[in-house]
Coordinates of C-alpha atoms and ligand atoms in Angstrom, one line a residue:
X1 CA 11.5 -46.4 -95.6
X2 CA 8.3 -44.8 -94.0
X3 CA 7.8 -46.9 -91.2
X4 CA 4.5 -45.4 -90.4
X5 CA 3.0 -47.4 -93.1
X6 CA 4.3 -50.7 -91.4
X7 CA 2.9 -50.0 -88.0
X8 CA -0.7 -51.1 -87.5
X9 CA -1.1 -49.8 -84.3
X10 CA -0.8 -46.3 -85.4
X11 CA -3.4 -44.6 -87.3
X12 CA -1.7 -43.7 -90.7
X13 CA -3.2 -41.4 -93.8
X14 CA -4.8 -43.5 -96.4
X15 CA -4.1 -42.1 -99.9
X16 CA -6.6 -42.9 -102.5
X17 CA -5.2 -42.8 -105.9
X18 CA -7.4 -42.5 -109.0
X19 CA -5.9 -44.8 -111.9
X20 CA -7.6 -45.3 -115.6
X21 CA -8.6 -49.3 -114.9
X22 CA -7.2 -50.1 -118.5
X23 CA -3.9 -48.0 -118.9
X24 CA -3.1 -47.2 -115.2
X25 CA -0.5 -44.5 -114.5
X26 CA 3.0 -46.5 -114.1
X27 CA 4.2 -44.0 -111.7
X28 CA 1.4 -44.5 -109.4
X29 CA 1.4 -48.3 -109.9
X30 CA 5.3 -48.2 -108.6
X31 CA 4.6 -46.1 -105.7
X32 CA 1.8 -49.0 -104.7
X33 CA 4.4 -51.7 -105.8
X34 CA 6.7 -50.3 -103.2
X35 CA 4.7 -50.2 -100.3
X36 CA 4.0 -54.1 -101.1
X37 CA 7.4 -55.0 -101.4
X38 CA 8.2 -53.3 -98.3
X39 CA 5.7 -55.6 -96.7
X40 CA 2.9 -53.0 -96.6
X41 CA -0.7 -53.2 -97.8
X42 CA -2.7 -52.0 -100.9
X43 CA -6.3 -51.8 -102.0
X44 CA -6.7 -52.6 -105.8
X45 CA -9.2 -53.1 -108.1
X46 CA -9.6 -56.6 -109.7
X47 CA -12.2 -57.6 -112.1
X48 CA -14.2 -59.9 -109.3
X49 CA -14.2 -57.1 -106.2
X50 CA -11.5 -54.9 -104.9
X51 CA -8.7 -57.0 -102.9
X52 CA -6.2 -55.9 -100.0
X53 CA -2.8 -56.7 -101.4
X54 CA 0.6 -57.7 -99.7
X55 CA 3.7 -59.7 -100.8
X56 CA 2.4 -63.2 -100.6
X57 CA 6.0 -64.6 -99.7
X58 CA 6.6 -62.5 -96.7
X59 CA 4.9 -63.6 -93.3
X60 CA 4.6 -60.0 -92.2
X61 CA 2.4 -59.3 -95.1
X62 CA -0.1 -61.8 -94.6
X63 CA -0.4 -61.0 -90.3
X64 CA -0.8 -57.4 -91.5
X65 CA -3.8 -58.3 -93.9
X66 CA -5.6 -60.3 -91.0
X67 CA -4.9 -57.6 -88.7
X68 CA -6.3 -54.8 -90.8
X69 CA -9.8 -56.8 -92.1
X70 CA -9.9 -58.5 -88.5
X71 CA -9.9 -61.8 -90.1
X72 CA -9.1 -65.2 -88.2
X73 CA -5.6 -66.3 -89.2
X74 CA -6.9 -69.7 -90.2
X75 CA -8.6 -68.4 -93.4
X76 CA -6.4 -68.6 -96.0
X77 CA -5.3 -66.0 -98.5
X78 CA -5.6 -66.2 -102.7
X79 CA -2.0 -65.7 -104.1
X80 CA -2.6 -63.6 -107.3
X81 CA 0.0 -64.1 -110.3
X82 CA 0.5 -62.4 -113.4
X83 CA 2.2 -65.2 -115.4
X84 CA 1.5 -68.9 -115.6
X85 CA 5.3 -69.6 -115.4
X86 CA 5.0 -68.0 -111.7
X87 CA 3.0 -71.1 -110.7
X88 CA 6.5 -73.1 -110.5
X89 CA 7.9 -71.2 -107.6
X90 CA 4.9 -71.3 -105.6
X91 CA 3.6 -75.0 -106.1
X92 CA 4.6 -78.5 -105.3
X93 CA 3.0 -79.8 -108.8
X94 CA 0.9 -78.7 -111.6
X95 CA -1.9 -81.2 -112.5
X96 CA -2.4 -81.3 -116.2
X97 CA -6.1 -80.2 -115.7
X98 CA -4.9 -76.8 -114.0
X99 CA -3.0 -76.2 -117.4
X100 CA -6.0 -77.1 -119.4
X101 CA -8.3 -74.5 -117.0
X102 CA -5.5 -71.8 -117.1
X103 CA -5.8 -71.9 -121.0
X104 CA -9.5 -71.6 -120.6
X105 CA -9.9 -68.7 -117.9
X106 CA -6.8 -67.2 -117.0
X107 CA -6.3 -64.3 -116.7
X108 CA -10.1 -64.3 -115.1
X109 CA -12.2 -65.1 -112.0
X110 CA -11.2 -68.6 -111.6
X111 CA -8.8 -69.8 -108.5
X112 CA -7.3 -73.0 -108.1
X113 CA -6.0 -74.9 -105.3
X114 CA -2.6 -76.4 -105.4
X115 CA -0.2 -78.2 -103.1
X116 CA 2.4 -75.5 -101.8
X117 CA 6.1 -75.0 -102.0
X118 CA 8.2 -74.2 -99.5
X119 CA 8.3 -70.7 -101.0
X120 CA 4.9 -69.8 -99.5
X121 CA 4.7 -69.3 -95.7
X122 CA 2.2 -70.8 -93.6
X123 CA 0.8 -67.3 -92.7
X124 CA -0.4 -66.8 -96.3
X125 CA -2.0 -70.4 -96.6
X126 CA -3.6 -70.0 -93.0
X127 CA -1.5 -73.4 -91.8
X128 CA -2.3 -75.3 -94.7
X129 CA -0.2 -77.3 -96.9
X130 CA -1.8 -76.1 -100.0
X131 CA -2.2 -72.8 -101.6
X132 CA -5.0 -70.9 -103.8
X133 CA -3.9 -69.2 -107.0
X134 CA -5.5 -66.7 -109.2
X135 CA -4.3 -64.9 -112.2
X136 CA -6.7 -61.5 -112.2
X137 CA -7.7 -59.8 -115.8
X138 CA -7.8 -56.5 -114.5
X139 CA -5.1 -54.4 -116.0
X140 CA -4.6 -52.4 -112.9
X141 CA -4.0 -55.6 -110.9
X142 CA -1.9 -57.2 -113.4
X143 CA 0.5 -54.1 -113.8
X144 CA 0.7 -53.9 -109.9
X145 CA 1.5 -57.9 -109.5
X146 CA 4.2 -57.3 -112.1
X147 CA 5.9 -54.2 -110.5
X148 CA 5.7 -55.6 -106.9
X149 CA 7.5 -59.0 -106.4
X150 CA 5.2 -61.2 -108.6
X151 CA 3.0 -62.4 -105.8
X152 CA 0.1 -60.4 -104.2
X153 CA -1.4 -62.3 -101.4
X154 CA -5.2 -60.5 -101.5
X155 CA -8.3 -61.2 -99.8
X156 CA -11.3 -59.2 -100.4
X157 CA -10.8 -55.6 -99.2
X158 CA -13.6 -55.4 -96.5
X159 CA -13.5 -55.6 -92.8
X160 CA -14.2 -59.3 -92.1
X161 CA -18.0 -60.1 -92.0
X162 CA -19.0 -57.0 -94.1
X163 CA -20.0 -57.3 -98.0
X164 CA -16.9 -57.6 -100.3
X165 CA -16.0 -54.3 -101.9
X166 CA -17.1 -53.4 -105.5
X167 CA -16.1 -49.5 -105.3
X168 CA -12.9 -47.9 -103.9
X169 CA -14.9 -46.1 -101.7
X170 CA -16.1 -49.4 -100.1
X171 CA -12.4 -50.1 -99.4
X172 CA -12.0 -46.7 -98.0
X173 CA -15.0 -47.2 -95.7
X174 CA -13.8 -50.4 -93.9
X175 CA -10.1 -49.7 -94.1
X176 CA -9.2 -45.9 -93.5
X177 CA -6.4 -45.4 -91.3
X178 CA -5.2 -48.8 -91.6
X179 CA -3.7 -49.0 -94.8
X180 CA -1.5 -46.4 -96.6
X181 CA -2.7 -46.6 -100.4
X182 CA -6.0 -47.3 -102.4
X183 CA -5.7 -47.7 -106.0
X184 CA -9.4 -46.2 -107.2
X185 CA -10.1 -47.9 -110.7
X186 CA -13.8 -47.3 -110.5
X187 CA -16.4 -50.0 -110.2
X188 CA -15.3 -53.8 -110.9
X189 CA -16.7 -55.3 -113.7
X190 CA -18.2 -58.6 -112.2
X191 CA -19.0 -57.8 -108.8
X192 CA -18.9 -61.3 -106.6
X193 CA -15.7 -63.4 -106.1
X194 CA -13.8 -65.8 -107.9
X195 CA -14.9 -69.3 -108.5
X196 CA -12.5 -71.5 -106.4
X197 CA -11.6 -75.2 -107.7
X198 CA -9.9 -77.5 -105.8
X199 CA -8.0 -80.1 -108.3
X200 CA -6.8 -82.7 -105.7
X201 CA -9.9 -84.3 -105.1
X202 CA -10.4 -87.5 -107.3
X203 CA -13.6 -85.6 -108.7
X204 CA -12.5 -81.6 -109.1
X205 CA -14.5 -79.9 -106.6
X206 CA -15.8 -76.4 -106.7
X207 CA -15.3 -74.7 -102.9
X208 CA -17.1 -71.5 -103.8
X209 CA -19.2 -70.7 -106.8
X210 CA -18.7 -68.0 -109.1
X211 CA -18.9 -66.3 -112.4
X212 CA -17.1 -69.5 -113.9
X213 CA -20.0 -72.0 -113.6
X214 CA -20.0 -76.0 -113.0
X215 CA -20.8 -76.3 -116.7
X216 CA -18.0 -74.1 -117.8
X217 CA -15.4 -76.0 -116.0
X218 CA -17.1 -79.2 -117.0
X219 CA -16.3 -78.4 -120.6
X220 CA -12.9 -78.4 -120.2
X221 CA -12.0 -80.9 -117.6
X222 CA -15.0 -83.2 -117.3
X223 CA -17.1 -84.1 -114.3
X224 CA -16.8 -81.8 -111.5
X225 CA -19.1 -81.4 -108.3
X226 CA -20.1 -79.0 -105.8
X227 CA -18.6 -79.1 -102.2
X228 CA -21.7 -80.1 -100.0
X229 CA -20.4 -78.0 -97.4
X230 CA -21.3 -74.7 -99.0
X231 CA -24.4 -75.7 -100.1
X232 CA -25.7 -76.6 -96.9
X233 CA -27.7 -74.4 -94.3
X234 CA -26.6 -77.1 -91.5
X235 CA -23.7 -75.6 -89.5
X236 CA -22.4 -79.3 -88.8
X237 CA -21.6 -79.7 -92.7
X238 CA -18.1 -77.9 -92.9
X239 CA -17.0 -76.1 -96.3
X240 CA -13.4 -77.0 -97.4
X241 CA -12.5 -73.4 -98.2
X242 CA -12.6 -72.3 -94.5
X243 CA -13.6 -68.7 -95.5
X244 CA -17.1 -70.1 -96.7
X245 CA -17.8 -71.3 -92.9
X246 CA -18.0 -67.8 -91.6
X247 CA -21.5 -65.7 -92.0
X248 CA -20.4 -63.0 -94.5
X249 CA -22.1 -60.0 -95.8
X250 CA -24.8 -60.0 -93.2
X251 CA -26.3 -56.4 -93.3
X252 CA -27.4 -55.3 -89.6
X253 CA -31.3 -55.5 -90.3
X254 CA -32.8 -58.8 -90.6
X255 CA -33.0 -60.1 -94.2
X256 CA -35.2 -62.7 -95.5
X257 CA -35.4 -64.1 -98.9
X258 CA -38.9 -64.7 -100.6
X259 CA -38.9 -67.2 -103.4
X260 CA -41.1 -68.3 -106.1
X261 CA -43.1 -67.1 -109.0
X262 CA -42.8 -63.4 -109.7
X263 CA -46.4 -62.3 -108.8
X264 CA -46.8 -64.4 -105.5
X265 CA -43.1 -62.9 -104.5
X266 CA -44.5 -59.4 -104.9
X267 CA -47.8 -60.1 -103.2
X268 CA -46.0 -61.8 -100.1
X269 CA -43.5 -59.3 -99.8
X270 CA -46.3 -56.5 -99.9
X271 CA -48.2 -58.2 -97.2
X272 CA -45.0 -58.8 -94.9
X273 CA -44.4 -54.8 -95.6
X274 CA -47.9 -54.0 -94.4
X275 CA -47.5 -56.4 -91.4
X276 CA -44.2 -54.8 -90.3
X277 CA -45.4 -51.3 -91.0
X278 CA -48.0 -52.0 -88.3
X279 CA -45.6 -52.5 -85.5
X280 CA -44.2 -49.3 -86.7
X281 CA -41.0 -50.8 -88.5
X282 CA -39.5 -49.6 -91.5
X283 CA -39.2 -52.1 -94.4
X284 CA -36.1 -52.6 -96.8
X285 CA -36.5 -54.1 -100.4
X286 CA -34.5 -55.8 -102.7
X287 CA -35.7 -56.3 -106.1
X288 CA -35.3 -56.0 -109.9
X289 CA -36.1 -53.2 -112.6
X290 CA -39.1 -55.3 -113.4
X291 CA -41.1 -55.5 -110.3
X292 CA -39.8 -52.2 -108.4
X293 CA -42.7 -50.0 -109.0
X294 CA -45.1 -52.9 -107.4
X295 CA -43.8 -52.4 -103.7
X296 CA -44.3 -49.5 -101.2
X297 CA -41.3 -50.4 -98.7
X298 CA -39.7 -47.5 -97.4
X299 CA -36.3 -48.5 -98.9
X300 CA -36.6 -49.9 -102.6
X301 CA -33.1 -51.0 -104.2
X302 CA -33.3 -52.7 -107.3
X303 CA -30.3 -55.0 -108.6
X304 CA -31.2 -54.2 -111.9
X305 CA -33.0 -55.9 -114.8
X306 CA -33.7 -60.0 -114.4
X307 CA -32.8 -59.9 -118.4
X308 CA -29.2 -59.1 -117.5
X309 CA -27.9 -61.3 -114.6
X310 CA -24.4 -59.8 -114.6
X311 CA -26.0 -56.5 -113.7
X312 CA -27.6 -58.3 -110.4
X313 CA -24.0 -59.5 -109.6
X314 CA -22.4 -56.1 -110.1
X315 CA -25.2 -54.5 -107.8
X316 CA -25.7 -57.2 -104.8
X317 CA -23.0 -56.1 -102.6
X318 CA -23.2 -52.2 -102.7
X319 CA -27.0 -52.9 -102.0
X320 CA -26.2 -54.9 -98.9
X321 CA -24.0 -52.1 -97.9
X322 CA -26.1 -49.1 -98.5
X323 CA -28.9 -51.0 -96.2
X324 CA -26.3 -50.7 -93.2
X325 CA -26.5 -46.7 -93.7
X326 CA -30.2 -46.7 -94.2
X327 CA -32.5 -46.9 -90.9
X328 CA -34.6 -50.0 -92.1
X329 CA -35.6 -52.9 -89.4
X330 CA -36.1 -55.7 -91.7
X331 CA -35.3 -56.6 -95.2
X332 CA -37.2 -58.7 -97.8
X333 CA -35.0 -59.9 -101.1
X334 CA -36.3 -61.3 -103.9
X335 CA -34.6 -64.6 -104.9
X336 CA -32.4 -64.5 -108.2
X337 CA -31.7 -68.0 -109.2
X338 CA -31.1 -66.7 -112.8
X339 CA -29.5 -69.7 -115.5
X340 CA -26.0 -69.0 -115.4
X341 CA -24.4 -67.2 -112.4
X342 CA -27.6 -67.5 -110.5
X343 CA -26.1 -70.1 -108.3
X344 CA -23.0 -68.0 -107.3
X345 CA -25.5 -65.0 -106.4
X346 CA -27.8 -67.0 -104.4
X347 CA -24.9 -68.4 -102.6
X348 CA -24.1 -65.1 -101.4
X349 CA -27.8 -63.9 -100.7
X350 CA -28.4 -66.9 -98.8
X351 CA -25.6 -66.4 -96.4
X352 CA -26.3 -62.8 -96.1
X353 CA -29.9 -63.9 -95.0
X354 CA -28.6 -66.6 -92.8
X355 CA -30.7 -69.1 -95.0
X356 CA -33.9 -67.8 -93.9
X357 CA -36.0 -68.3 -97.0
X358 CA -40.1 -67.9 -97.5
X359 CA -41.2 -70.2 -100.5
X360 CA -44.0 -69.1 -101.7
Ligands
LIG1 O1 -12.3 -62.7 -106.6 C1 -11.6 -63.2 -105.5 O2 -11.3 -64.2 -105.4 C2 -11.1 -62.2 -104.6 C3 -10.1 -61.2 -105.3 C4 -9.6 -60.0 -104.6 O3 -9.2 -61.7 -105.9 N1 -10.6 -62.6 -103.3 C5 -11.3 -63.4 -102.4 O4 -10.3 -63.8 -101.4 O5 -12.6 -63.5 -102.6 P1 -11.0 -63.8 -100.0 O6 -9.9 -63.9 -98.9 O7 -12.0 -62.9 -99.4 O8 -11.6 -65.4 -100.2 C6 -10.9 -66.5 -100.6 C7 -11.3 -67.8 -100.1 C8 -11.6 -68.0 -98.8 O9 -13.0 -68.5 -98.7 C9 -10.6 -68.9 -98.3 O10 -11.1 -69.8 -97.1 C10 -10.4 -69.8 -99.4 O11 -10.5 -69.0 -100.7 N2 -9.1 -70.4 -99.6 C11 -7.8 -69.7 -100.0 N3 -7.0 -70.6 -99.8 C12 -7.2 -71.8 -99.9 C13 -6.8 -73.3 -99.6 N4 -5.5 -73.2 -99.7 N5 -7.9 -74.0 -99.5 C14 -9.1 -74.0 -99.5 N6 -9.7 -72.9 -99.2 C15 -8.9 -71.7 -99.8
LIG2 MG1 -13.7 -62.1 -98.7

């Protein structure tokens, strides 16, 4: 065994292996699986964001994840499986609602919280007696889980506090020299992390909004509510998912959301741009294709068309990352409260902005 891959104190060479996302080369998948089964880390694509994988049932795997990401070890990891039957080994019980949700949304961008069995080490669950589980739909992710030991713990493959990676290049940017391998399957499909639902509450509770919306969940299991902890700007209201309390995704420049009717938003952002230009500052703007030509900021990034909310989710994190490379002092963003996944998009954007919103 190559001990270098397991010694996080040594700088290691990070190999980036291109794979055909839909039909990955199995010899590359087996190489990656070998690293995971030995307790090492591999960056890999899922349909939501890139994950940083380790064997979920080995305590040292989880420890390496926390070290590589610089993540607090009380922030539990999601265990990724490839078959529904794999739940038996890692959970204490499977409520009937979980079966119904799995039938509807697995494989896919939904994470469910279960009571854990003894097979799951506390290192993986951040000391909790519950375990978060997801069955991703990405063929590369599924192949890797099957070739590894069947249970891959994977947080998003970013350095803690940075936007989640939607391209292999983002994983390389954050984790080069810290992990031995990244599987590059190109751009992810969705671009924001999975919806997390906790079924242990009397009324099932969404701990993190995502591509699978409250309405979609309610259609299958009846009433569902949002955890008040993630919707609140009040730091004294604690979210139930430990990771939701951290100020994620924040770009280096100060970010403010300007919310309201489109024309008024454009006008206000242009006024603010003028004010900051007078102070000699550079202004970044996050907007949509429909409004792009109406701004005169220094760096103007469009998330895509308002007609296509999937495209907004797909591009948001890459844009937030890009701004860290650009020399801007302040960023103003339009609001993206679009009908379906707007709730999840705004949850991420509000965090990035530290809840600074100007209503016009
Ligand atoms: O889409 C996704 O879910 C991606 C891909 C890679 O699958 N993964 C991901 O993992 O977003 P991560 O670690 O970045 O976010 C996991 C979230 C954190 O907020 C964590 O606190 C919460 O899930 N979580 C994990 N286990 C939990 C548990 N037992 N109870 C409550 N929250 C939990
Ligand atoms: Mg994350």
